[in-house]
mmCIF file of C-alpha atoms in Angstrom:
data_model
loop_
_atom_site.group_PDB
_atom_site.id
_atom_site.type_symbol
_atom_site.label_atom_id
_atom_site.label_comp_id
_atom_site.label_asym_id
_atom_site.label_seq_id
_atom_site.Cartn_x
_atom_site.Cartn_y
_atom_site.Cartn_z
ATOM 1 C CA MET C 30 0.309 -0.008 0.263
ATOM 2 C CA LYS C 31 3.128 2.606 0.893
ATOM 3 C CA LYS C 32 4.641 1.466 -2.460
ATOM 4 C CA THR C 33 1.222 2.213 -4.556
ATOM 5 C CA THR C 34 0.241 5.666 -2.495
ATOM 6 C CA ILE C 35 4.117 7.158 -2.743
ATOM 7 C CA THR C 36 3.908 6.287 -7.281
ATOM 8 C CA LEU C 37 0.317 7.685 -7.564
ATOM 9 C CA VAL C 38 2.159 11.291 -5.331
ATOM 10 C CA THR C 39 5.423 10.787 -6.995
ATOM 11 C CA CYS C 40 3.045 10.682 -10.893
ATOM 12 C CA PHE C 41 1.091 13.057 -9.979
ATOM 13 C CA CYS C 42 4.480 15.718 -9.626
ATOM 14 C CA CYS C 43 5.647 15.180 -12.472
ATOM 15 C CA ILE C 44 2.473 15.681 -13.887
ATOM 16 C CA GLY C 45 2.159 19.230 -12.363
ATOM 17 C CA VAL C 46 5.824 19.566 -13.602
ATOM 18 C CA CYS C 47 5.207 19.133 -16.872
ATOM 19 C CA PHE C 48 1.922 21.274 -16.823
ATOM 20 C CA SER C 49 3.746 24.703 -15.309
ATOM 21 C CA GLN C 50 4.995 26.734 -17.894
ATOM 22 C CA ASP C 51 4.914 29.878 -18.757
ATOM 23 C CA VAL C 52 2.246 31.271 -21.518
ATOM 24 C CA ILE C 53 2.488 33.930 -23.992
ATOM 25 C CA THR C 54 -0.191 35.611 -26.078
ATOM 26 C CA THR C 55 0.928 37.280 -28.648
ATOM 27 C CA THR C 56 -1.295 40.502 -30.178
ATOM 28 C CA ASN C 57 -2.747 38.735 -32.815
ATOM 29 C CA GLY C 58 -3.699 35.758 -29.838
ATOM 30 C CA GLU C 59 -1.508 33.139 -30.466
ATOM 31 C CA ASP C 60 -0.900 31.497 -26.908
ATOM 32 C CA ILE C 61 3.016 30.208 -27.218
ATOM 33 C CA GLN C 62 3.909 27.834 -23.798
ATOM 34 C CA ALA C 63 7.290 28.693 -22.891
ATOM 35 C CA LYS C 64 9.454 29.215 -20.077
ATOM 36 C CA ILE C 65 10.470 32.967 -19.842
ATOM 37 C CA LEU C 66 14.022 33.041 -19.766
ATOM 38 C CA LYS C 67 14.919 36.830 -19.926
ATOM 39 C CA VAL C 68 11.798 40.207 -20.030
ATOM 40 C CA GLY C 69 14.204 43.270 -21.687
ATOM 41 C CA THR C 70 13.752 46.223 -22.014
ATOM 42 C CA ASP C 71 12.506 45.881 -26.073
ATOM 43 C CA GLU C 72 12.308 41.796 -26.309
ATOM 44 C CA ILE C 73 11.750 38.697 -24.536
ATOM 45 C CA GLU C 74 13.736 35.925 -24.295
ATOM 46 C CA TYR C 75 12.096 32.680 -24.205
ATOM 47 C CA LYS C 76 12.774 28.874 -24.341
ATOM 48 C CA LYS C 77 9.620 26.665 -26.038
ATOM 49 C CA SER C 78 8.216 24.232 -22.563
ATOM 50 C CA ASP C 79 8.092 21.432 -25.044
ATOM 51 C CA ASN C 80 11.952 21.835 -25.708
ATOM 52 C CA PRO C 81 13.246 23.309 -22.640
ATOM 53 C CA ASP C 82 16.878 22.042 -23.675
ATOM 54 C CA GLY C 83 16.313 23.527 -26.944
ATOM 55 C CA PRO C 84 17.121 26.895 -28.995
ATOM 56 C CA VAL C 85 16.468 30.654 -27.075
ATOM 57 C CA PHE C 86 13.901 32.196 -28.959
ATOM 58 C CA THR C 87 13.551 35.834 -29.177
ATOM 59 C CA MET C 88 10.787 37.764 -29.485
ATOM 60 C CA SER C 89 9.635 42.509 -30.107
ATOM 61 C CA LYS C 90 7.456 43.226 -26.863
ATOM 62 C CA SER C 91 5.728 44.892 -29.172
ATOM 63 C CA GLU C 92 4.859 41.343 -30.515
ATOM 64 C CA VAL C 93 2.488 40.428 -27.036
ATOM 65 C CA ARG C 94 0.497 41.181 -25.248
ATOM 66 C CA SER C 95 0.806 39.670 -21.938
ATOM 67 C CA ILE C 96 2.370 36.903 -20.852
ATOM 68 C CA VAL C 97 1.063 35.081 -18.020
ATOM 69 C CA TYR C 98 3.789 33.159 -15.591
ATOM 70 C CA GLU C 99 3.833 29.624 -14.174
ATOM 71 C CA ASN C 100 2.915 31.267 -10.221
ATOM 72 C CA GLY C 101 -0.376 32.510 -12.082
ATOM 73 C CA THR C 102 1.320 36.271 -12.460
ATOM 74 C CA GLN C 103 0.814 37.905 -15.238
ATOM 75 C CA ASP C 104 2.590 40.565 -17.178
ATOM 76 C CA VAL C 105 0.438 42.880 -19.535
ATOM 77 C CA PHE C 106 2.219 44.823 -22.366
ATOM 78 C CA GLY C 107 -0.825 46.499 -23.579
ATOM 79 C CA ASP C 108 -0.502 49.571 -22.119
ATOM 80 C CA ARG C 109 2.749 50.647 -25.476
ATOM 81 C CA PRO C 110 1.212 52.757 -28.955
ATOM 82 C CA GLN C 111 0.135 49.561 -31.208
ATOM 83 C CA GLN C 112 -1.710 49.812 -34.864
ATOM 84 C CA PRO C 113 -5.351 48.064 -33.941
ATOM 85 C CA ARG C 114 -5.845 45.008 -36.507
ATOM 86 C CA PHE C 115 -9.019 45.211 -36.003
ATOM 87 C CA SER C 116 -11.991 47.755 -35.071
ATOM 88 C CA ASN C 117 -11.859 47.126 -31.238
ATOM 89 C CA ASP C 118 -15.764 47.720 -30.333
ATOM 90 C CA LEU C 119 -16.605 44.535 -33.325
ATOM 91 C CA PHE C 120 -13.470 42.554 -32.098
ATOM 92 C CA MET C 121 -14.499 43.060 -28.826
ATOM 93 C CA LYS C 122 -18.111 42.387 -29.884
ATOM 94 C CA GLY C 123 -17.589 39.173 -31.599
ATOM 95 C CA GLN C 124 -15.423 38.068 -28.099
ATOM 96 C CA ALA C 125 -18.398 38.466 -25.817
ATOM 97 C CA ASP C 126 -20.408 36.832 -28.390
ATOM 98 C CA ALA C 127 -19.473 33.658 -27.802
ATOM 99 C CA MET C 128 -19.215 33.467 -24.469
ATOM 100 C CA VAL C 129 -22.559 33.799 -24.580
ATOM 101 C CA HIS C 130 -23.382 31.529 -27.565
ATOM 102 C CA TYR C 131 -20.828 29.088 -28.179
ATOM 103 C CA GLN C 132 -21.250 25.341 -27.877
ATOM 104 C CA GLY C 133 -19.221 24.079 -30.204
ATOM 105 C CA TYR C 134 -16.891 22.321 -27.973
ATOM 106 C CA THR C 135 -18.833 19.817 -26.602
ATOM 107 C CA GLY C 136 -17.993 17.102 -28.692
ATOM 108 C CA ALA C 137 -13.827 18.017 -27.784
ATOM 109 C CA GLY C 138 -14.769 17.830 -24.397
ATOM 110 C CA THR C 139 -17.213 14.456 -23.781
ATOM 111 C CA GLY C 140 -14.242 13.140 -26.650
ATOM 112 C CA THR C 141 -11.715 13.936 -23.819
ATOM 113 C CA LEU C 142 -13.524 13.192 -20.701
ATOM 114 C CA LEU C 143 -14.620 9.457 -22.156
ATOM 115 C CA VAL C 144 -10.822 8.595 -22.803
ATOM 116 C CA ALA C 145 -9.086 9.985 -19.935
ATOM 117 C CA LEU C 146 -11.671 8.070 -17.363
ATOM 118 C CA VAL C 147 -10.287 5.225 -19.181
ATOM 119 C CA SER C 148 -6.752 6.412 -18.801
ATOM 120 C CA PRO C 149 -5.409 9.507 -18.375
ATOM 121 C CA LEU C 150 -2.519 9.702 -19.875
ATOM 122 C CA ALA C 151 -4.347 8.709 -23.337
ATOM 123 C CA GLY C 152 -7.126 11.353 -22.890
ATOM 124 C CA LEU C 153 -3.743 13.659 -23.292
ATOM 125 C CA VAL C 154 -3.774 13.091 -27.148
ATOM 126 C CA PRO C 155 -7.239 14.302 -27.320
ATOM 127 C CA ALA C 156 -6.767 16.271 -25.109
ATOM 128 C CA ILE C 157 -3.544 18.425 -26.491
ATOM 129 C CA ALA C 158 -5.363 17.879 -29.614
ATOM 130 C CA CYS C 159 -8.181 19.468 -29.524
ATOM 131 C CA SER C 160 -7.026 22.225 -27.557
ATOM 132 C CA SER C 161 -4.301 23.496 -29.803
ATOM 133 C CA THR C 162 -7.374 23.334 -32.712
ATOM 134 C CA PRO C 163 -9.552 26.239 -33.849
ATOM 135 C CA PRO C 164 -12.970 25.655 -33.554
ATOM 136 C CA LYS C 165 -14.297 24.349 -37.574
ATOM 137 C CA ASP C 166 -17.075 27.162 -38.404
ATOM 138 C CA GLN C 167 -19.532 24.955 -38.987
ATOM 139 C CA ASN C 168 -19.356 25.106 -34.628
ATOM 140 C CA LEU C 169 -19.450 28.379 -33.947
ATOM 141 C CA THR C 170 -22.742 29.026 -33.861
ATOM 142 C CA PHE C 171 -22.915 33.162 -34.946
ATOM 143 C CA PRO C 172 -25.764 35.069 -33.804
ATOM 144 C CA SER C 173 -26.598 36.935 -36.521
ATOM 145 C CA PRO C 174 -25.014 36.306 -39.881
ATOM 146 C CA GLU C 175 -24.599 40.324 -40.809
ATOM 147 C CA LEU C 176 -21.416 40.294 -38.134
ATOM 148 C CA ARG C 177 -20.394 37.302 -39.284
ATOM 149 C CA SER C 178 -19.935 38.343 -42.071
ATOM 150 C CA ARG C 179 -17.117 41.787 -40.432
ATOM 151 C CA PRO C 180 -14.007 40.615 -40.231
ATOM 152 C CA GLU C 181 -13.242 42.104 -36.611
ATOM 153 C CA TYR C 182 -16.072 40.722 -35.584
ATOM 154 C CA TYR C 183 -15.395 36.962 -36.652
ATOM 155 C CA GLU C 184 -11.485 36.809 -35.784
ATOM 156 C CA GLY C 185 -13.305 38.382 -32.027
ATOM 157 C CA TYR C 186 -15.830 35.042 -31.854
ATOM 158 C CA LYS C 187 -12.980 32.712 -32.835
ATOM 159 C CA MET C 188 -10.321 34.101 -30.600
ATOM 160 C CA GLN C 189 -12.302 33.714 -28.175
ATOM 161 C CA ALA C 190 -14.584 30.265 -28.936
ATOM 162 C CA LYS C 191 -10.721 28.541 -29.158
ATOM 163 C CA LYS C 192 -10.250 29.906 -25.510
ATOM 164 C CA ILE C 193 -13.688 28.376 -24.024
ATOM 165 C CA LYS C 194 -12.526 25.264 -26.090
ATOM 166 C CA LYS C 195 -9.071 25.261 -24.546
ATOM 167 C CA GLY C 196 -10.567 25.502 -21.085
ATOM 168 C CA LYS C 197 -13.877 23.060 -21.101
ATOM 169 C CA VAL C 198 -11.154 19.900 -22.638
ATOM 170 C CA TRP C 199 -8.756 20.421 -19.672
ATOM 171 C CA LYS C 200 -11.692 21.232 -17.020
ATOM 172 C CA ASN C 201 -13.045 17.795 -18.281
ATOM 173 C CA TRP C 202 -9.596 16.088 -18.215
ATOM 174 C CA GLY C 203 -8.662 17.435 -14.930
ATOM 175 C CA ILE C 204 -11.955 16.082 -14.022
ATOM 176 C CA ALA C 205 -11.428 12.796 -15.147
ATOM 177 C CA LEU C 206 -8.042 12.265 -13.889
ATOM 178 C CA GLY C 207 -10.058 13.417 -10.445
ATOM 179 C CA ILE C 208 -12.325 10.182 -10.167
ATOM 180 C CA ASN C 209 -9.412 7.944 -11.411
ATOM 181 C CA PHE C 210 -7.916 9.860 -7.833
ATOM 182 C CA MET C 211 -10.610 9.023 -6.430
ATOM 183 C CA ALA C 212 -10.915 5.322 -7.587
ATOM 184 C CA VAL C 213 -7.479 4.383 -6.698
ATOM 185 C CA LEU C 214 -7.616 5.724 -3.425
ATOM 186 C CA ILE C 215 -11.349 3.812 -3.190
ATOM 187 C CA ILE C 216 -9.358 0.378 -4.614
ATOM 188 C CA MET C 217 -6.548 0.345 -2.006
ATOM 189 C CA SER C 218 -8.126 1.224 0.795
ATOM 190 C CA GLY C 219 -10.551 -2.008 0.172
ATOM 191 C CA GLN C 220 -7.573 -3.921 0.077
ATOM 192 C CA SER C 221 -5.849 -2.908 2.942
ATOM 193 C CA ASN C 222 -9.251 -3.607 5.156
#
């Protein structure tokens, strides 16, 4: 029993280390999983989290919207003058509408949950695949065809929908991991009696 408990604790610590990382959000909405090495006056140096021994990348601060560090703190670089890519009003309306109307994540979330219930490690495959791909256009459920035709609105809606989908997928993976953990504890306590 002691050996199994130690093994489980070690596995959960390893999973925690694998997922602790910094996230760089670029001005075009892309999230980069990274380990920040240096935030300079004009540039940010980082390594990609999937290749910690790989090359050091450099990105201009003008290309970065924010950085969320692994400890939960955040740097926002929105105060520097930048050319807006879109009209802010329509872009923000698209994001707000996605939070109300987008429901197309159910297939990705349910698939991840079911696979992760069988095996949390196997569940990582659909979780990573689903959270890294943008939602399909037919799943976006726009409230207005006229607004959908506006590029600013479309980009805001799609960017927010991707974030929602990503959050739901990882939430379902976490639920499955918790259920598996509880099942192992129940089984272990039953065997010790």
